[in-house]
Amino acid sequence: MSTFTTTTYLLCVSVGCLSVLIMSGNLLVIISIIYFKQLHTPTNYLILSLAVADLLVGLLVLPFSTILAVSSCWDHQDLLCEVRTTFDISLCTSSILNLCFISVDRYYAVCQPLRYRAKINVRVIVIMILVSWIFPTLNGIIHAIIGVHDGQSNRKCVLIQNINSGSTGLVLLFYLPAIIMLITYLKILMVAQRQARSIQNTTCQSKKSESKMERKATKTLAIVMGVFLICWSPFILCRTFNPFTNFIIPDAVIAIFKWLGWSNSMLNPLIYAFFYSWFRSAFRMIISGKLFLGDFTKSKLF
């Protein structure tokens, strides 16, 4: 009994700390983009949408998952299971769709800079964000309905082993967007290298500076995508191959991989802070409380 109590206590503390870190980091990103007018760009609006999805993971998914993990005799566990599953599937799908649209934004910014403002305008960004939220929400609700219909057990709930989501769902919701992002960023990399060589031969400092900023933004967002894939791939691969191996992968391993995937929501703000000087400046102003001392919406962050 004491072992169970100690384990439960450690789990709750760990998840609590992870939730606070996720919510704090992504809240900094959200406030920065909304408050500072300099950050009102198409790419940052997509980053804002991604940060909202990550924030909700820390606010909704992790606490529900902890309750399910430590309370096996709760009267309303089936209902909580379906609610958590709906949030989990919706928010994870929203994250990868946001990342996919970010790669499209970067493609036009780097590969077709002259057409970028015409192709990626406010209306297009709004459509991208709506698609990134409406489709995942419907998908999460459908999964919840299927779970209720099939009488999903608690074990499957905790590990999200809904077999009815199947390989087709994984292909459409993870593998296909991941392949699109990888191909897009590889093409961006090749074009960026060609542009870098041509820019070196010009004497226009403004073009050099603009090209350097675009390449840095693309590199940073490619790292965000890479971290996402590293965090989620182990769990997705387990879900893909476990049914074909008669479910030989231990439950504990799958649970660890799932928590690794959720921890990705904490890493994106750290990446922005490390690579983007303007996000670092915005974070410092927010944390120091400087925003309460006056109107800094038009401050120069870089």
CSV table of C-alpha atoms in Angstrom, one decimal:
chain,number,residue,atom,x,y,z
A,1,MET,CA,0.0,0.0,0.0
A,2,SER,CA,2.8,2.4,0.9
A,3,THR,CA,4.6,1.6,-2.4
A,4,PHE,CA,1.4,2.4,-4.3
A,5,THR,CA,1.0,5.6,-2.4
A,6,THR,CA,4.6,6.7,-3.0
A,7,THR,CA,4.3,5.9,-6.7
A,8,THR,CA,1.0,7.8,-7.0
A,9,TYR,CA,2.4,10.8,-5.2
A,10,LEU,CA,5.5,10.9,-7.4
A,11,LEU,CA,3.3,10.6,-10.5
A,12,CYS,CA,1.0,13.4,-9.4
A,13,VAL,CA,4.0,15.7,-8.6
A,14,SER,CA,5.7,14.9,-11.9
A,15,VAL,CA,2.6,15.4,-14.0
A,16,GLY,CA,1.8,18.6,-12.0
A,17,CYS,CA,5.2,20.0,-12.8
A,18,LEU,CA,5.0,19.0,-16.4
A,19,SER,CA,1.5,20.6,-16.7
A,20,VAL,CA,2.7,23.9,-15.1
A,21,LEU,CA,5.7,24.0,-17.5
A,22,ILE,CA,3.6,23.3,-20.5
A,23,MET,CA,1.0,25.9,-19.6
A,24,SER,CA,3.6,28.6,-18.6
A,25,GLY,CA,5.7,28.2,-21.7
A,26,ASN,CA,2.9,28.2,-24.2
A,27,LEU,CA,1.1,31.1,-22.3
A,28,LEU,CA,4.3,33.2,-22.8
A,29,VAL,CA,4.1,32.4,-26.6
A,30,ILE,CA,0.4,33.2,-26.8
A,31,ILE,CA,0.7,36.5,-24.9
A,32,SER,CA,3.8,37.6,-26.9
A,33,ILE,CA,2.1,37.1,-30.3
A,34,ILE,CA,-1.2,38.7,-29.2
A,35,TYR,CA,0.4,41.7,-27.4
A,36,PHE,CA,3.3,42.7,-29.6
A,37,LYS,CA,2.3,44.0,-33.0
A,38,GLN,CA,5.7,43.2,-34.4
A,39,LEU,CA,4.8,39.5,-34.0
A,40,HIS,CA,1.6,39.8,-36.0
A,41,THR,CA,2.7,37.8,-39.0
A,42,PRO,CA,1.2,34.8,-40.8
A,43,THR,CA,3.8,32.4,-39.5
A,44,ASN,CA,3.3,33.6,-35.9
A,45,TYR,CA,-0.5,33.2,-36.2
A,46,LEU,CA,0.1,29.5,-37.0
A,47,ILE,CA,2.6,29.3,-34.1
A,48,LEU,CA,-0.1,30.9,-31.9
A,49,SER,CA,-2.6,28.2,-33.0
A,50,LEU,CA,0.0,25.5,-32.2
A,51,ALA,CA,0.7,27.1,-28.8
A,52,VAL,CA,-3.0,27.0,-27.9
A,53,ALA,CA,-3.2,23.3,-28.7
A,54,ASP,CA,-0.1,22.6,-26.6
A,55,LEU,CA,-1.5,24.8,-23.7
A,56,LEU,CA,-4.7,22.7,-23.7
A,57,VAL,CA,-2.7,19.5,-23.6
A,58,GLY,CA,-1.2,20.7,-20.3
A,59,LEU,CA,-4.5,22.0,-19.0
A,60,LEU,CA,-6.9,19.2,-20.0
A,61,VAL,CA,-5.2,16.0,-21.2
A,62,LEU,CA,-2.5,15.5,-18.5
A,63,PRO,CA,-4.7,16.1,-15.4
A,64,PHE,CA,-7.4,13.7,-16.8
A,65,SER,CA,-4.7,11.1,-17.6
A,66,THR,CA,-3.3,11.3,-14.1
A,67,ILE,CA,-6.8,10.8,-12.6
A,68,LEU,CA,-7.3,7.7,-14.8
A,69,ALA,CA,-3.8,6.4,-13.9
A,70,VAL,CA,-4.2,6.6,-10.1
A,71,SER,CA,-7.9,6.0,-9.6
A,72,SER,CA,-9.1,2.6,-10.8
A,73,CYS,CA,-12.4,2.5,-8.8
A,74,TRP,CA,-13.9,5.9,-9.7
A,75,ASP,CA,-17.6,5.7,-10.5
A,76,HIS,CA,-17.4,8.0,-13.6
A,77,GLN,CA,-14.2,6.6,-15.1
A,78,ASP,CA,-15.7,5.6,-18.4
A,79,LEU,CA,-17.1,9.1,-19.0
A,80,LEU,CA,-13.7,10.6,-18.0
A,81,CYS,CA,-12.0,8.2,-20.3
A,82,GLU,CA,-14.0,9.3,-23.3
A,83,VAL,CA,-13.6,13.0,-22.4
A,84,ARG,CA,-9.8,12.6,-22.1
A,85,THR,CA,-9.6,10.6,-25.3
A,86,THR,CA,-11.6,13.2,-27.2
A,87,PHE,CA,-9.3,16.0,-26.0
A,88,ASP,CA,-6.1,13.9,-26.6
A,89,ILE,CA,-6.9,12.9,-30.1
A,90,SER,CA,-8.2,16.3,-31.1
A,91,LEU,CA,-5.3,18.3,-29.7
A,92,CYS,CA,-2.6,15.9,-31.0
A,93,THR,CA,-4.2,16.0,-34.5
A,94,SER,CA,-4.5,19.8,-34.3
A,95,SER,CA,-0.8,20.1,-33.5
A,96,ILE,CA,0.4,18.0,-36.5
A,97,LEU,CA,-2.0,19.9,-38.8
A,98,ASN,CA,-0.7,23.2,-37.6
A,99,LEU,CA,2.9,22.0,-38.2
A,100,CYS,CA,1.9,20.9,-41.6
A,101,PHE,CA,0.4,24.3,-42.5
A,102,ILE,CA,3.5,26.0,-41.0
A,103,SER,CA,5.6,24.0,-43.5
A,104,VAL,CA,3.4,25.2,-46.3
A,105,ASP,CA,3.9,28.8,-45.1
A,106,ARG,CA,7.6,28.4,-45.0
A,107,TYR,CA,7.6,26.9,-48.5
A,108,TYR,CA,6.1,30.0,-50.0
A,109,ALA,CA,8.2,32.3,-47.9
A,110,VAL,CA,11.5,30.7,-49.0
A,111,CYS,CA,10.7,29.1,-52.4
A,112,GLN,CA,8.3,31.6,-53.8
A,113,PRO,CA,9.0,34.9,-51.9
A,114,LEU,CA,7.5,37.1,-54.6
A,115,ARG,CA,4.2,35.3,-54.4
A,116,TYR,CA,4.2,34.9,-50.6
A,117,ARG,CA,2.1,37.9,-49.6
A,118,ALA,CA,-0.4,37.1,-52.3
A,119,LYS,CA,-0.7,33.4,-51.5
A,120,ILE,CA,-0.4,33.5,-47.7
A,121,ASN,CA,-2.8,36.3,-46.6
A,122,VAL,CA,-5.0,36.7,-43.6
A,123,ARG,CA,-7.9,34.8,-45.2
A,124,VAL,CA,-5.7,31.8,-46.1
A,125,ILE,CA,-4.2,31.8,-42.5
A,126,VAL,CA,-7.7,31.8,-41.0
A,127,ILE,CA,-8.8,28.9,-43.2
A,128,MET,CA,-5.6,27.0,-42.2
A,129,ILE,CA,-6.3,27.5,-38.5
A,130,LEU,CA,-10.0,26.6,-38.8
A,131,VAL,CA,-9.1,23.4,-40.6
A,132,SER,CA,-6.5,22.7,-37.9
A,133,TRP,CA,-9.2,22.8,-35.3
A,134,ILE,CA,-12.5,21.8,-36.8
A,135,PHE,CA,-11.3,18.5,-38.4
A,136,PRO,CA,-9.4,17.3,-35.3
A,137,THR,CA,-12.4,18.1,-33.1
A,138,LEU,CA,-14.7,16.1,-35.3
A,139,ASN,CA,-12.2,13.3,-35.4
A,140,GLY,CA,-11.9,13.3,-31.6
A,141,ILE,CA,-15.7,13.2,-31.2
A,142,ILE,CA,-16.0,10.3,-33.7
A,143,HIS,CA,-13.4,8.3,-31.8
A,144,ALA,CA,-15.2,9.0,-28.5
A,145,ILE,CA,-18.5,7.7,-30.0
A,146,ILE,CA,-16.8,4.6,-31.3
A,147,GLY,CA,-15.2,4.0,-27.9
A,148,VAL,CA,-18.6,4.2,-26.2
A,149,HIS,CA,-20.2,2.0,-28.8
A,150,ASP,CA,-17.5,-0.7,-28.4
A,151,GLY,CA,-17.4,-0.5,-24.5
A,152,GLN,CA,-13.7,0.5,-24.4
A,153,SER,CA,-12.0,-1.0,-21.3
A,154,ASN,CA,-10.1,1.1,-18.8
A,155,ARG,CA,-6.8,-0.4,-19.8
A,156,LYS,CA,-7.3,0.6,-23.4
A,157,CYS,CA,-8.4,4.0,-22.2
A,158,VAL,CA,-5.3,4.7,-20.2
A,159,LEU,CA,-3.0,3.7,-23.0
A,160,ILE,CA,-5.3,4.9,-25.8
A,161,GLN,CA,-5.2,1.6,-27.5
A,162,ASN,CA,-8.4,2.1,-29.5
A,163,ILE,CA,-8.0,-0.5,-32.2
A,164,ASN,CA,-10.9,0.9,-34.2
A,165,SER,CA,-8.8,4.0,-35.0
A,166,GLY,CA,-6.7,1.5,-36.9
A,167,SER,CA,-3.8,1.9,-39.4
A,168,THR,CA,-5.9,4.0,-41.8
A,169,GLY,CA,-6.4,6.6,-39.2
A,170,LEU,CA,-2.7,6.7,-38.3
A,171,VAL,CA,-1.8,7.0,-42.0
A,172,LEU,CA,-4.2,10.0,-42.5
A,173,LEU,CA,-3.5,11.7,-39.2
A,174,PHE,CA,0.2,11.2,-38.7
A,175,TYR,CA,2.2,9.5,-41.4
A,176,LEU,CA,0.8,11.4,-44.4
A,177,PRO,CA,1.2,14.9,-42.8
A,178,ALA,CA,4.7,13.9,-41.5
A,179,ILE,CA,5.7,12.8,-45.0
A,180,ILE,CA,4.4,16.1,-46.5
A,181,MET,CA,6.3,18.1,-43.9
A,182,LEU,CA,9.6,16.2,-44.5
A,183,ILE,CA,9.3,16.6,-48.3
A,184,THR,CA,8.4,20.3,-48.0
A,185,TYR,CA,11.3,21.1,-45.7
A,186,LEU,CA,13.8,19.1,-47.8
A,187,LYS,CA,12.7,21.2,-50.8
A,188,ILE,CA,12.9,24.4,-48.8
A,189,LEU,CA,16.5,23.3,-47.7
A,190,MET,CA,17.6,22.9,-51.3
A,191,VAL,CA,16.1,26.2,-52.4
A,192,ALA,CA,17.5,28.0,-49.4
A,193,GLN,CA,21.0,26.8,-50.1
A,194,ARG,CA,20.7,28.0,-53.7
A,195,GLN,CA,19.4,31.4,-52.5
A,196,ALA,CA,22.2,31.7,-49.9
A,197,ARG,CA,24.9,31.2,-52.7
A,198,SER,CA,23.3,33.8,-54.9
A,199,ILE,CA,22.8,36.3,-52.0
A,200,GLN,CA,26.5,36.1,-51.2
A,201,ASN,CA,27.3,37.5,-54.6
A,202,THR,CA,25.1,40.6,-54.1
A,203,THR,CA,26.0,43.8,-52.3
A,204,CYS,CA,22.5,44.6,-51.1
A,205,GLN,CA,22.7,44.4,-47.3
A,206,SER,CA,18.9,44.5,-46.8
A,207,LYS,CA,18.4,41.4,-49.0
A,208,LYS,CA,21.1,39.6,-47.2
A,209,SER,CA,19.5,40.4,-43.8
A,210,GLU,CA,16.0,39.4,-45.0
A,211,SER,CA,17.3,36.2,-46.5
A,212,LYS,CA,19.2,35.3,-43.3
A,213,MET,CA,16.0,35.9,-41.2
A,214,GLU,CA,13.9,33.7,-43.5
A,215,ARG,CA,16.5,30.9,-43.3
A,216,LYS,CA,16.7,31.2,-39.5
A,217,ALA,CA,12.9,31.1,-39.2
A,218,THR,CA,12.7,28.1,-41.5
A,219,LYS,CA,15.5,26.3,-39.6
A,220,THR,CA,13.8,26.9,-36.3
A,221,LEU,CA,10.4,25.7,-37.4
A,222,ALA,CA,12.0,22.6,-39.0
A,223,ILE,CA,13.6,21.9,-35.6
A,224,VAL,CA,10.1,22.2,-34.0
A,225,MET,CA,8.8,19.7,-36.5
A,226,GLY,CA,11.7,17.4,-35.9
A,227,VAL,CA,11.2,17.4,-32.2
A,228,PHE,CA,7.5,16.7,-32.6
A,229,LEU,CA,8.3,13.7,-34.8
A,230,ILE,CA,11.0,12.4,-32.3
A,231,CYS,CA,8.6,12.7,-29.4
A,232,TRP,CA,5.5,11.1,-31.1
A,233,SER,CA,7.1,8.6,-33.4
A,234,PRO,CA,7.8,5.9,-30.8
A,235,PHE,CA,4.2,5.8,-29.6
A,236,ILE,CA,2.8,6.0,-33.1
A,237,LEU,CA,5.1,3.1,-34.2
A,238,CYS,CA,4.0,1.1,-31.2
A,239,ARG,CA,0.3,1.6,-32.1
A,240,THR,CA,1.1,0.7,-35.7
A,241,PHE,CA,3.0,-2.6,-35.2
A,242,ASN,CA,1.6,-3.8,-31.8
A,243,PRO,CA,-1.5,-5.4,-33.3
A,244,PHE,CA,0.6,-7.3,-35.8
A,245,THR,CA,2.8,-8.7,-33.0
A,246,ASN,CA,0.0,-10.0,-30.8
A,247,PHE,CA,0.4,-7.0,-28.5
A,248,ILE,CA,3.8,-8.1,-27.1
A,249,ILE,CA,5.0,-4.6,-26.4
A,250,PRO,CA,4.7,-4.1,-22.6
A,251,ASP,CA,2.0,-1.7,-21.4
A,252,ALA,CA,4.6,0.3,-19.4
A,253,VAL,CA,6.7,0.9,-22.5
A,254,ILE,CA,3.7,2.2,-24.4
A,255,ALA,CA,2.7,4.4,-21.5
A,256,ILE,CA,6.2,5.9,-21.3
A,257,PHE,CA,6.1,6.6,-25.1
A,258,LYS,CA,2.8,8.3,-24.6
A,259,TRP,CA,4.1,10.6,-21.9
A,260,LEU,CA,7.1,11.4,-24.1
A,261,GLY,CA,4.6,12.5,-26.8
A,262,TRP,CA,2.8,14.7,-24.4
A,263,SER,CA,6.1,16.3,-23.2
A,264,ASN,CA,6.5,17.7,-26.7
A,265,SER,CA,4.0,20.4,-25.7
A,266,MET,CA,6.6,21.7,-23.2
A,267,LEU,CA,9.5,21.8,-25.7
A,268,ASN,CA,8.3,24.2,-28.4
A,269,PRO,CA,8.4,27.4,-26.3
A,270,LEU,CA,11.9,26.4,-25.2
A,271,ILE,CA,12.9,26.2,-28.9
A,272,TYR,CA,11.4,29.6,-29.7
A,273,ALA,CA,13.2,31.1,-26.8
A,274,PHE,CA,16.5,29.6,-27.7
A,275,PHE,CA,16.5,30.4,-31.4
A,276,TYR,CA,14.3,33.6,-31.7
A,277,SER,CA,15.8,36.8,-30.2
A,278,TRP,CA,12.4,38.5,-30.5
A,279,PHE,CA,10.6,35.8,-28.5
A,280,ARG,CA,13.4,36.0,-25.9
A,281,SER,CA,12.9,39.8,-25.6
A,282,ALA,CA,9.1,39.4,-25.4
A,283,PHE,CA,9.4,36.6,-22.7
A,284,ARG,CA,11.7,38.8,-20.6
A,285,MET,CA,9.3,41.8,-20.8
A,286,ILE,CA,6.3,39.6,-19.8
A,287,ILE,CA,8.1,37.7,-17.0
A,288,SER,CA,9.6,41.0,-15.5
A,289,GLY,CA,6.1,42.6,-15.5
A,290,LYS,CA,7.2,45.4,-17.7
A,291,LEU,CA,4.0,45.2,-19.6
A,292,PHE,CA,2.1,46.6,-16.6
A,293,LEU,CA,4.2,49.8,-16.6
A,294,GLY,CA,3.0,51.1,-20.0
A,295,ASP,CA,2.0,50.4,-23.6
A,296,PHE,CA,4.7,48.4,-25.2
A,297,THR,CA,2.7,46.9,-28.1
A,298,LYS,CA,4.8,48.7,-30.7
A,299,SER,CA,8.1,47.9,-29.0
A,300,LYS,CA,11.0,46.9,-31.3
A,301,LEU,CA,11.9,43.3,-30.3
A,302,PHE,CA,14.8,42.9,-32.8
